[in-house]
CSV table of C-alpha atoms and ligand atoms in Angstrom, one decimal:
chain,number,residue,atom,x,y,z
A,1,MET,CA,-7.3,-18.1,18.2
A,2,LYS,CA,-5.6,-17.6,14.9
A,3,LYS,CA,-2.6,-15.2,15.0
A,4,ILE,CA,-1.9,-13.0,12.0
A,5,ILE,CA,1.2,-10.9,11.6
A,6,ILE,CA,0.4,-7.9,9.3
A,7,THR,CA,3.6,-6.1,8.3
A,8,GLY,CA,3.6,-2.4,7.4
A,9,GLY,CA,0.4,-2.0,9.3
A,10,ALA,CA,1.3,1.6,10.3
A,11,GLY,CA,1.5,2.7,6.6
A,12,PHE,CA,-1.2,3.9,4.2
A,13,ILE,CA,-2.7,0.6,3.0
A,14,GLY,CA,-1.5,-1.4,5.9
A,15,SER,CA,-3.4,0.7,8.4
A,16,HIS,CA,-6.7,0.1,6.4
A,17,VAL,CA,-6.0,-3.6,6.3
A,18,VAL,CA,-5.2,-3.8,10.0
A,19,ARG,CA,-8.4,-1.8,10.9
A,20,ARG,CA,-10.5,-4.1,8.7
A,21,PHE,CA,-9.1,-7.3,10.2
A,22,VAL,CA,-9.3,-6.0,13.8
A,23,THR,CA,-12.8,-4.8,13.5
A,24,GLN,CA,-14.3,-7.5,11.2
A,25,HIS,CA,-12.5,-10.5,12.7
A,26,PRO,CA,-12.6,-10.7,16.5
A,27,GLU,CA,-11.6,-14.4,16.1
A,28,TYR,CA,-8.1,-13.3,15.0
A,29,HIS,CA,-5.3,-11.8,17.1
A,30,ILE,CA,-3.6,-9.2,14.9
A,31,ILE,CA,0.0,-8.3,15.3
A,32,ASN,CA,1.0,-5.2,13.5
A,33,LEU,CA,4.8,-5.4,12.8
A,34,ASP,CA,6.2,-2.1,11.6
A,35,LYS,CA,9.5,-0.3,11.7
A,36,LEU,CA,7.8,3.1,11.7
A,37,THR,CA,9.9,4.7,8.9
A,38,TYR,CA,8.9,8.2,7.8
A,39,ALA,CA,5.9,6.4,6.1
A,40,GLY,CA,4.7,4.6,9.2
A,41,ASN,CA,2.5,6.4,11.7
A,42,LEU,CA,0.6,4.9,14.6
A,43,ALA,CA,-1.8,7.9,14.5
A,44,ASN,CA,-3.3,6.1,11.5
A,45,LEU,CA,-4.6,3.5,13.9
A,46,LYS,CA,-5.7,5.6,16.9
A,47,ASP,CA,-9.3,4.4,16.7
A,48,ILE,CA,-8.4,0.7,17.2
A,49,GLU,CA,-5.2,0.8,19.2
A,50,GLY,CA,-7.0,-0.3,22.4
A,51,ALA,CA,-8.8,-3.3,20.7
A,52,PRO,CA,-8.3,-6.5,22.7
A,53,ASN,CA,-7.4,-8.5,19.5
A,54,TYR,CA,-4.7,-5.9,18.4
A,55,GLU,CA,-1.0,-5.6,19.3
A,56,PHE,CA,1.8,-3.4,17.8
A,57,VAL,CA,5.4,-4.5,17.6
A,58,LYS,CA,8.1,-2.1,16.4
A,59,GLY,CA,10.7,-3.9,14.3
A,60,ASP,CA,12.7,-4.1,11.1
A,61,ILE,CA,12.0,-6.9,8.7
A,62,VAL,CA,15.6,-6.6,7.4
A,63,ASP,CA,16.8,-7.8,10.8
A,64,ALA,CA,16.7,-11.6,10.3
A,65,ALA,CA,17.5,-12.5,13.9
A,66,PHE,CA,14.8,-10.3,15.2
A,67,ILE,CA,12.3,-11.7,12.8
A,68,ASP,CA,13.2,-15.3,13.7
A,69,GLN,CA,12.8,-14.5,17.4
A,70,LEU,CA,9.5,-12.7,16.8
A,71,PHE,CA,8.0,-15.8,15.0
A,72,ALA,CA,9.3,-18.1,17.8
A,73,ASP,CA,7.7,-15.9,20.4
A,74,LYS,CA,4.4,-15.1,18.7
A,75,GLN,CA,3.8,-18.3,16.8
A,76,PRO,CA,1.8,-16.7,14.0
A,77,ASP,CA,-0.5,-18.9,11.8
A,78,ALA,CA,-0.4,-16.4,8.9
A,79,VAL,CA,1.4,-13.4,7.5
A,80,ILE,CA,-0.1,-10.6,5.4
A,81,HIS,CA,3.0,-8.7,4.1
A,82,LEU,CA,2.7,-5.1,3.2
A,83,ALA,CA,5.9,-3.5,4.7
A,84,ALA,CA,7.9,-2.0,1.9
A,85,GLU,CA,9.6,1.1,0.7
A,86,SER,CA,6.8,2.2,-1.6
A,87,HIS,CA,7.7,5.5,-3.4
A,88,VAL,CA,9.1,5.2,-6.9
A,89,ASP,CA,10.9,8.6,-6.7
A,90,ARG,CA,12.8,7.6,-3.6
A,91,SER,CA,13.8,4.3,-5.3
A,92,ILE,CA,15.5,6.3,-8.0
A,93,THR,CA,17.5,8.2,-5.4
A,94,ASN,CA,18.3,5.2,-3.2
A,95,PRO,CA,17.8,1.8,-4.8
A,96,THR,CA,19.7,-0.2,-2.2
A,97,GLU,CA,17.2,0.7,0.6
A,98,PHE,CA,14.5,-0.8,-1.7
A,99,VAL,CA,16.5,-4.0,-2.2
A,100,MET,CA,17.1,-4.3,1.6
A,101,THR,CA,13.5,-3.8,2.7
A,102,ASN,CA,11.5,-5.1,-0.3
A,103,VAL,CA,13.7,-8.1,-1.2
A,104,ILE,CA,15.8,-9.1,1.8
A,105,GLY,CA,13.0,-8.2,4.2
A,106,THR,CA,10.6,-10.4,2.3
A,107,VAL,CA,13.0,-13.3,2.2
A,108,ASN,CA,13.6,-13.0,6.0
A,109,LEU,CA,9.9,-13.3,6.6
A,110,LEU,CA,9.6,-16.3,4.2
A,111,ASN,CA,12.5,-18.0,6.0
A,112,ALA,CA,11.0,-17.4,9.5
A,113,ALA,CA,7.6,-18.6,8.2
A,114,ARG,CA,9.1,-21.7,6.6
A,115,ASN,CA,11.0,-22.7,9.7
A,116,LEU,CA,7.9,-22.2,12.0
A,117,TRP,CA,5.4,-23.8,9.6
A,118,LYS,CA,7.3,-26.8,8.3
A,119,GLY,CA,4.9,-29.8,8.3
A,120,ARG,CA,1.8,-27.7,8.6
A,121,TYR,CA,1.7,-25.7,5.4
A,122,ASP,CA,-1.9,-26.6,4.8
A,123,SER,CA,-3.1,-24.6,7.9
A,124,THR,CA,-0.9,-21.6,7.4
A,125,ARG,CA,-0.7,-18.8,4.8
A,126,PHE,CA,1.9,-16.2,3.5
A,127,TYR,CA,0.0,-13.4,1.7
A,128,HIS,CA,2.3,-11.0,-0.2
A,129,VAL,CA,0.8,-7.7,-1.2
A,130,SER,CA,2.3,-6.5,-4.4
A,131,THR,CA,1.9,-4.0,-7.2
A,132,ASP,CA,0.8,-3.7,-10.9
A,133,GLU,CA,4.2,-2.0,-11.5
A,134,VAL,CA,5.9,-5.4,-11.8
A,135,TYR,CA,4.2,-5.7,-15.3
A,136,GLY,CA,6.0,-2.6,-16.6
A,137,THR,CA,4.2,-0.2,-18.8
A,138,LEU,CA,1.3,-0.3,-21.3
A,139,GLY,CA,1.0,1.6,-24.5
A,140,GLU,CA,-2.3,3.3,-25.4
A,141,ASP,CA,-4.3,0.0,-25.3
A,142,GLY,CA,-4.5,-3.2,-23.4
A,143,MET,CA,-4.6,-4.2,-19.7
A,144,PHE,CA,-2.5,-6.1,-17.3
A,145,THR,CA,-3.8,-9.6,-16.6
A,146,GLU,CA,-2.4,-12.2,-14.2
A,147,GLU,CA,-0.7,-13.7,-17.3
A,148,THR,CA,1.2,-10.5,-18.3
A,149,ALA,CA,5.0,-11.1,-18.2
A,150,TYR,CA,7.0,-9.2,-15.6
A,151,ASP,CA,8.9,-6.2,-17.0
A,152,PRO,CA,9.7,-3.8,-14.2
A,153,HIS,CA,11.4,-0.5,-15.0
A,154,SER,CA,12.0,1.4,-11.7
A,155,PRO,CA,14.2,0.2,-8.8
A,156,TYR,CA,11.0,0.1,-6.8
A,157,SER,CA,9.1,-2.2,-9.3
A,158,ALA,CA,12.3,-4.3,-9.8
A,159,SER,CA,12.4,-4.9,-6.0
A,160,LYS,CA,8.7,-5.8,-5.8
A,161,ALA,CA,9.0,-8.1,-8.8
A,162,SER,CA,12.0,-9.8,-7.1
A,163,SER,CA,10.0,-10.3,-3.9
A,164,ASP,CA,7.1,-11.8,-5.9
A,165,HIS,CA,9.5,-14.3,-7.5
A,166,PHE,CA,10.8,-15.3,-4.1
A,167,VAL,CA,7.3,-15.8,-2.7
A,168,ARG,CA,6.5,-18.1,-5.7
A,169,ALA,CA,9.9,-19.9,-5.3
A,170,TYR,CA,9.0,-20.7,-1.7
A,171,GLN,CA,5.6,-22.1,-2.8
A,172,ASP,CA,7.2,-24.2,-5.6
A,173,THR,CA,10.4,-25.3,-3.8
A,174,TYR,CA,9.2,-25.9,-0.2
A,175,GLY,CA,5.4,-26.3,-0.7
A,176,MET,CA,4.6,-23.3,1.4
A,177,ASP,CA,1.1,-21.9,1.0
A,178,THR,CA,1.4,-18.5,-0.5
A,179,VAL,CA,-0.9,-16.0,-2.2
A,180,ILE,CA,0.0,-12.8,-4.2
A,181,SER,CA,-2.1,-9.9,-5.2
A,182,ASN,CA,-1.0,-7.1,-7.6
A,183,CYS,CA,-2.9,-3.9,-7.2
A,184,SER,CA,-3.1,-0.6,-9.0
A,185,ASN,CA,-2.7,2.9,-7.5
A,186,ASN,CA,-4.5,3.4,-4.3
A,187,TYR,CA,-6.0,6.6,-2.9
A,188,GLY,CA,-7.8,7.6,0.3
A,189,SER,CA,-7.2,8.6,3.9
A,190,TYR,CA,-3.8,8.4,5.6
A,191,HIS,CA,-2.0,8.5,2.2
A,192,PHE,CA,1.5,10.1,2.8
A,193,PRO,CA,1.6,13.5,1.0
A,194,GLU,CA,4.6,12.5,-1.2
A,195,LYS,CA,2.2,10.6,-3.6
A,196,LEU,CA,0.3,12.4,-6.3
A,197,ILE,CA,-3.2,12.8,-4.9
A,198,PRO,CA,-2.4,13.7,-1.3
A,199,LEU,CA,0.5,15.9,-2.4
A,200,ALA,CA,-1.8,17.8,-4.8
A,201,ILE,CA,-4.5,18.3,-2.1
A,202,HIS,CA,-1.9,19.4,0.4
A,203,ASN,CA,-0.3,21.9,-2.0
A,204,ILE,CA,-3.6,23.2,-3.2
A,205,LYS,CA,-4.7,23.8,0.4
A,206,GLN,CA,-1.5,25.8,1.0
A,207,MET,CA,-1.6,27.6,-2.4
A,208,LYS,CA,1.7,26.0,-3.3
A,209,SER,CA,2.7,24.8,-6.8
A,210,ILE,CA,1.5,21.4,-7.9
A,211,PRO,CA,4.4,19.6,-9.7
A,212,VAL,CA,3.3,17.7,-12.8
A,213,TYR,CA,6.0,15.4,-14.2
A,214,GLY,CA,6.6,15.7,-17.9
A,215,LYS,CA,3.4,16.7,-19.8
A,216,GLY,CA,1.1,15.1,-17.3
A,217,GLU,CA,0.1,12.5,-20.0
A,218,ASN,CA,0.9,9.4,-17.9
A,219,VAL,CA,-2.1,7.3,-16.9
A,220,ARG,CA,-2.8,5.6,-13.6
A,221,ASP,CA,-5.7,3.3,-12.6
A,222,TRP,CA,-7.0,4.5,-9.2
A,223,LEU,CA,-8.6,2.4,-6.5
A,224,TRP,CA,-10.1,3.5,-3.2
A,225,VAL,CA,-7.8,2.1,-0.5
A,226,GLU,CA,-10.7,0.6,1.5
A,227,ASP,CA,-11.8,-1.4,-1.5
A,228,HIS,CA,-8.2,-2.7,-1.7
A,229,ALA,CA,-8.4,-3.8,2.0
A,230,ARG,CA,-11.7,-5.6,1.3
A,231,ALA,CA,-10.1,-7.4,-1.6
A,232,ILE,CA,-7.1,-8.5,0.5
A,233,GLU,CA,-9.5,-9.8,3.2
A,234,LEU,CA,-11.4,-11.8,0.6
A,235,ILE,CA,-8.3,-13.2,-1.2
A,236,PHE,CA,-6.7,-14.1,2.2
A,237,HIS,CA,-9.8,-16.2,3.1
A,238,LYS,CA,-10.8,-17.6,-0.3
A,239,ALA,CA,-7.8,-17.9,-2.6
A,240,LYS,CA,-6.4,-21.3,-3.5
A,241,SER,CA,-2.8,-22.0,-2.5
A,242,GLY,CA,-0.4,-20.4,-4.9
A,243,ALA,CA,-3.0,-18.1,-6.5
A,244,THR,CA,-2.4,-14.7,-7.9
A,245,TYR,CA,-5.0,-11.9,-8.3
A,246,ASN,CA,-4.9,-8.5,-9.9
A,247,ILE,CA,-6.8,-5.8,-8.1
A,248,GLY,CA,-8.0,-2.6,-9.8
A,249,GLY,CA,-10.9,-0.2,-10.0
A,250,HIS,CA,-11.1,0.0,-13.9
A,251,ASN,CA,-10.6,3.7,-13.4
A,252,GLU,CA,-7.9,5.2,-15.6
A,253,TRP,CA,-7.0,8.9,-15.3
A,254,LYS,CA,-4.3,11.0,-17.1
A,255,ASN,CA,-2.4,12.7,-14.3
A,256,ILE,CA,-3.2,16.2,-15.7
A,257,ASP,CA,-6.9,15.5,-15.9
A,258,LEU,CA,-6.9,14.1,-12.3
A,259,ILE,CA,-5.1,17.2,-11.0
A,260,GLN,CA,-7.5,19.5,-12.9
A,261,LEU,CA,-10.4,17.7,-11.3
A,262,LEU,CA,-8.9,18.0,-7.8
A,263,CYS,CA,-8.3,21.7,-8.4
A,264,SER,CA,-11.9,22.2,-9.4
A,265,ILE,CA,-13.3,20.2,-6.4
A,266,LEU,CA,-11.0,22.2,-4.0
A,267,ASP,CA,-11.9,25.6,-5.5
A,268,LYS,CA,-15.6,24.8,-4.7
A,269,LYS,CA,-14.9,23.4,-1.2
A,270,LEU,CA,-12.5,26.2,-0.2
A,271,GLY,CA,-14.7,28.9,-1.7
A,272,ARG,CA,-12.1,30.0,-4.2
A,273,ALA,CA,-13.0,31.3,-7.7
A,274,GLU,CA,-13.0,28.5,-10.3
A,275,GLY,CA,-9.5,28.3,-11.9
A,276,THR,CA,-7.6,29.6,-8.8
A,277,SER,CA,-6.1,26.3,-7.9
A,278,ALA,CA,-5.4,25.3,-11.5
A,279,GLY,CA,-3.1,28.3,-11.6
A,280,LEU,CA,-0.8,26.3,-9.2
A,281,ILE,CA,-0.1,23.6,-11.8
A,282,THR,CA,3.6,23.6,-12.7
A,283,TYR,CA,5.2,21.3,-15.3
A,284,VAL,CA,8.5,19.9,-14.0
A,285,THR,CA,11.2,17.6,-15.3
A,286,ASP,CA,9.8,14.1,-15.9
A,287,ARG,CA,10.5,11.1,-13.6
A,288,ALA,CA,13.3,9.0,-15.0
A,289,GLY,CA,12.0,5.8,-16.7
A,290,HIS,CA,8.4,7.0,-16.1
A,291,ASP,CA,5.9,4.3,-17.0
A,292,LEU,CA,3.4,5.6,-19.5
A,293,ARG,CA,0.2,3.8,-18.5
A,294,TYR,CA,-1.1,1.2,-16.0
A,295,ALA,CA,-4.5,-0.5,-16.3
A,296,ILE,CA,-5.6,-3.6,-14.4
A,297,ASP,CA,-7.9,-6.3,-15.7
A,298,ALA,CA,-9.5,-7.5,-12.4
A,299,THR,CA,-11.9,-10.0,-14.1
A,300,LYS,CA,-10.4,-13.0,-12.3
A,301,LEU,CA,-11.0,-11.5,-8.9
A,302,LYS,CA,-14.6,-10.6,-10.0
A,303,THR,CA,-15.5,-14.0,-11.5
A,304,GLU,CA,-13.8,-16.3,-9.0
A,305,LEU,CA,-14.3,-14.4,-5.7
A,306,GLY,CA,-17.1,-11.9,-6.5
A,307,TRP,CA,-15.1,-8.7,-5.7
A,308,VAL,CA,-16.1,-5.4,-7.2
A,309,PRO,CA,-15.3,-1.9,-5.9
A,310,SER,CA,-17.9,-0.7,-3.5
A,311,ILE,CA,-17.9,3.0,-4.5
A,312,THR,CA,-17.3,5.1,-7.6
A,313,PHE,CA,-14.2,7.2,-8.1
A,314,GLU,CA,-16.3,10.4,-7.7
A,315,GLU,CA,-17.5,9.2,-4.2
A,316,GLY,CA,-14.0,8.0,-3.2
A,317,LEU,CA,-12.4,11.3,-4.3
A,318,GLU,CA,-15.0,13.3,-2.4
A,319,LYS,CA,-14.4,11.3,0.8
A,320,THR,CA,-10.7,11.7,0.4
A,321,VAL,CA,-10.7,15.4,-0.2
A,322,ASP,CA,-13.0,15.9,2.8
A,323,TRP,CA,-10.7,13.7,4.9
A,324,TYR,CA,-7.7,15.9,4.1
A,325,LEU,CA,-9.7,19.0,4.7
A,326,ALA,CA,-10.7,17.7,8.2
A,327,ASN,CA,-7.3,16.4,9.2
A,328,GLN,CA,-4.9,19.2,8.9
A,329,GLU,CA,-3.3,18.1,12.2
A,330,TRP,CA,-2.4,14.7,10.7
A,331,LEU,CA,-0.9,16.4,7.6
A,332,ASP,CA,1.1,18.8,9.9
A,333,ASP,CA,2.4,15.8,11.9
A,334,VAL,CA,3.5,13.7,9.0
A,335,THR,CA,5.1,16.6,7.2
A,336,SER,CA,6.9,17.9,10.3
A,337,GLY,CA,8.5,14.6,11.3
A,338,HIS,CA,7.3,15.2,14.9
A,339,TYR,CA,5.2,12.0,15.1
A,340,GLN,CA,8.2,9.8,14.5
A,341,GLN,CA,10.0,11.0,17.5
A,342,TYR,CA,6.8,11.0,19.6
A,343,TYR,CA,5.9,7.4,18.8
A,344,SER,CA,9.4,5.9,18.9
A,345,GLU,CA,9.6,7.3,22.4
A,346,GLN,CA,6.2,5.8,23.3
A,347,TYR,CA,7.1,2.4,22.0
A,348,ALA,CA,10.8,2.4,22.9
A,349,ASP,CA,10.5,-0.5,25.3
A,350,ARG,CA,8.5,-2.9,23.1
B,401,LIG,P1,3.6,3.0,2.8
B,401,LIG,O1,5.0,3.5,2.4
B,401,LIG,O2,2.5,4.0,3.1
B,401,LIG,O3,3.8,2.1,4.1
B,401,LIG,C1,4.9,1.2,4.3
B,401,LIG,C2,4.9,0.7,5.7
B,401,LIG,O4,6.0,-0.2,5.8
B,401,LIG,C3,5.3,1.9,6.7
B,401,LIG,O5,4.4,1.8,7.8
B,401,LIG,C4,6.7,1.6,7.1
B,401,LIG,O6,7.0,2.1,8.4
B,401,LIG,C5,6.8,0.1,7.0
B,401,LIG,N1,8.1,-0.4,6.7
B,401,LIG,C6,9.0,0.1,5.8
B,401,LIG,N2,10.2,-0.5,5.9
B,401,LIG,C7,10.1,-1.4,6.9
B,401,LIG,C8,11.0,-2.4,7.4
B,401,LIG,N3,12.2,-2.5,7.0
B,401,LIG,N4,10.5,-3.2,8.5
B,401,LIG,C9,9.2,-3.0,8.9
B,401,LIG,N5,8.4,-2.1,8.4
B,401,LIG,C10,8.8,-1.3,7.4
B,401,LIG,O7,3.2,2.0,1.7
B,401,LIG,P2,1.8,1.7,1.1
B,401,LIG,O8,1.5,2.6,0.0
B,401,LIG,O9,0.8,1.5,2.2
B,401,LIG,O10,2.0,0.2,0.4
B,401,LIG,C11,1.9,-0.9,1.2
B,401,LIG,C12,2.2,-2.1,0.3
B,401,LIG,O11,1.3,-2.2,-0.8
B,401,LIG,C13,3.6,-2.1,-0.3
B,401,LIG,O12,4.1,-3.4,-0.3
B,401,LIG,C14,3.4,-1.6,-1.7
B,401,LIG,O13,4.4,-2.1,-2.6
B,401,LIG,C15,2.0,-2.2,-2.0
B,401,LIG,N6,1.2,-1.4,-3.0
B,401,LIG,C16,1.0,-0.1,-2.8
B,401,LIG,C17,0.2,0.6,-3.7
B,401,LIG,C18,-0.2,2.0,-3.6
B,401,LIG,O14,-0.8,2.6,-4.4
B,401,LIG,N7,0.3,2.7,-2.5
B,401,LIG,C19,-0.4,-0.2,-4.8
B,401,LIG,C20,-0.2,-1.5,-4.9
B,401,LIG,C21,0.7,-2.2,-4.0
B,402,LIG,O1,0.6,1.3,-9.4
B,402,LIG,C1,0.8,1.0,-8.0
B,402,LIG,C2,1.9,1.9,-7.4
B,402,LIG,O2,1.3,3.2,-7.3
B,402,LIG,C3,2.4,1.4,-6.1
B,402,LIG,O3,3.0,0.2,-6.2
B,402,LIG,C4,3.3,2.5,-5.5
B,402,LIG,O4,3.7,2.0,-4.2
B,402,LIG,C5,2.6,3.8,-5.4
B,402,LIG,O5,3.5,4.8,-4.9
B,402,LIG,C6,2.1,4.2,-6.8
B,402,LIG,O6,3.2,4.5,-7.7
B,402,LIG,P1,3.1,5.7,-8.7
B,402,LIG,O7,4.5,6.1,-9.0
B,402,LIG,O8,2.2,5.5,-9.8
B,402,LIG,O9,2.5,6.8,-7.7
B,402,LIG,P2,2.8,8.4,-7.5
B,402,LIG,O10,1.7,8.9,-6.7
B,402,LIG,O11,4.2,8.6,-7.0
B,402,LIG,O12,2.6,9.0,-9.0
B,402,LIG,C7,1.4,8.9,-9.7
B,402,LIG,C8,1.6,9.6,-11.0
B,402,LIG,O13,1.8,11.0,-10.9
B,402,LIG,C9,2.9,9.1,-11.7
B,402,LIG,O14,2.7,9.1,-13.1
B,402,LIG,C10,3.9,10.2,-11.4
B,402,LIG,C11,3.1,11.4,-11.3
B,402,LIG,N1,3.5,12.5,-10.3
B,402,LIG,C12,3.8,12.1,-9.1
B,402,LIG,C13,4.2,13.0,-8.1
B,402,LIG,C14,4.5,12.5,-6.7
B,402,LIG,C15,3.5,13.8,-10.7
B,402,LIG,O15,3.2,14.2,-11.9
B,402,LIG,N2,3.9,14.7,-9.8
B,402,LIG,C16,4.2,14.4,-8.5
B,402,LIG,O16,4.6,15.2,-7.7
């Protein structure tokens, strides 16, 4: 049976990728490697935690000795690497943490994979999950393609760009089989409420102010997280060695328009008078180095591998809002910090 280590599987996107692989691929044994930082939560995977082809390992990718031992013990055939510090605002406050996890952590995984797989790179694969933020910012026009030059601006995107370069360097230098995908902004269930969409929903529910950075004119290109997970599954199986794919939903929204839409959807669902939630919008100091606009050209993924998003933004947003309305307990847990203590006690001996 093929063994796959998925890193960051207790996070937002990682939990959707783990669920997809565990449920759609009984032929694989999935090892979810996660440190369970504030962003990692095993409650995201409650529905599949007892599956016979699933295993959780708590561990830090920055700890090279631990990673080497894990690869020696588990003998994985592939890695799908999502573990990262992922929030741009936190990277502005603490860049070093981002270098440690996103750069050093990735290099530790590459080294362990290289040592284990030497001589059989044709039957192994290192898949690195990256972001469109490595390309920097767009003006009013144009889109990011796979050929766009890297031009990261935030410490987060600089760390992800660096990790992408290391992955390519291991392909070019050692002949390792690697694949990279660069995706636009995801949204959906289990999204930590520090990011725009879940933060806005959470605050609207509580009648708390919704912070809009600057004038709210920045544009993001939103993709439903389960469509990202489907794209990763497809690329993992079909991409040629060394390939890169952009993933995006062709779905650009100005932040302020998106927040207004969420306010209006939630007014209806919560039985509030139209305009009530919009009254919570509060313009705050802009993010330092705030990229103006992201837009992904996913033509290569469509023409080469046949991927297109499975649902519209309206459907995805509706599902997402409904999920956050139905899962107040999850929101309370992740915002209280209670889950971290609970789960680290549960998994202390692993
Ligand atoms: P997230 O912050 O929700 O989850 C990150 C996970 O990594 C958490 O479970 C955390 O516990 C784990 N982790 C962090 N540091 C670790 C360490 N040192 N060792 C082991 N595990 C560690 O992130 P996300 O939004 O799900 O993003 C996942 C990946 O996808 C990241 O690599 C991110 O750069 C990339 N990405 C995210 C988006 C997006 O919109 N969220 C878009 C494109 C690409
Ligand atoms: O593009 C992909 C990237 O998308 C991923 O690589 C990152 O991991 C992910 O966090 C996300 O980065 P962004 O910075 O685009 O996402 P965020 O949700 O933090 O912000 C979205 C936009 O909303 C951005 O223009 C900043 C703005 N914003 C954000 C927050 C949290 C606000 O106006 N107010 C807020 O409170």
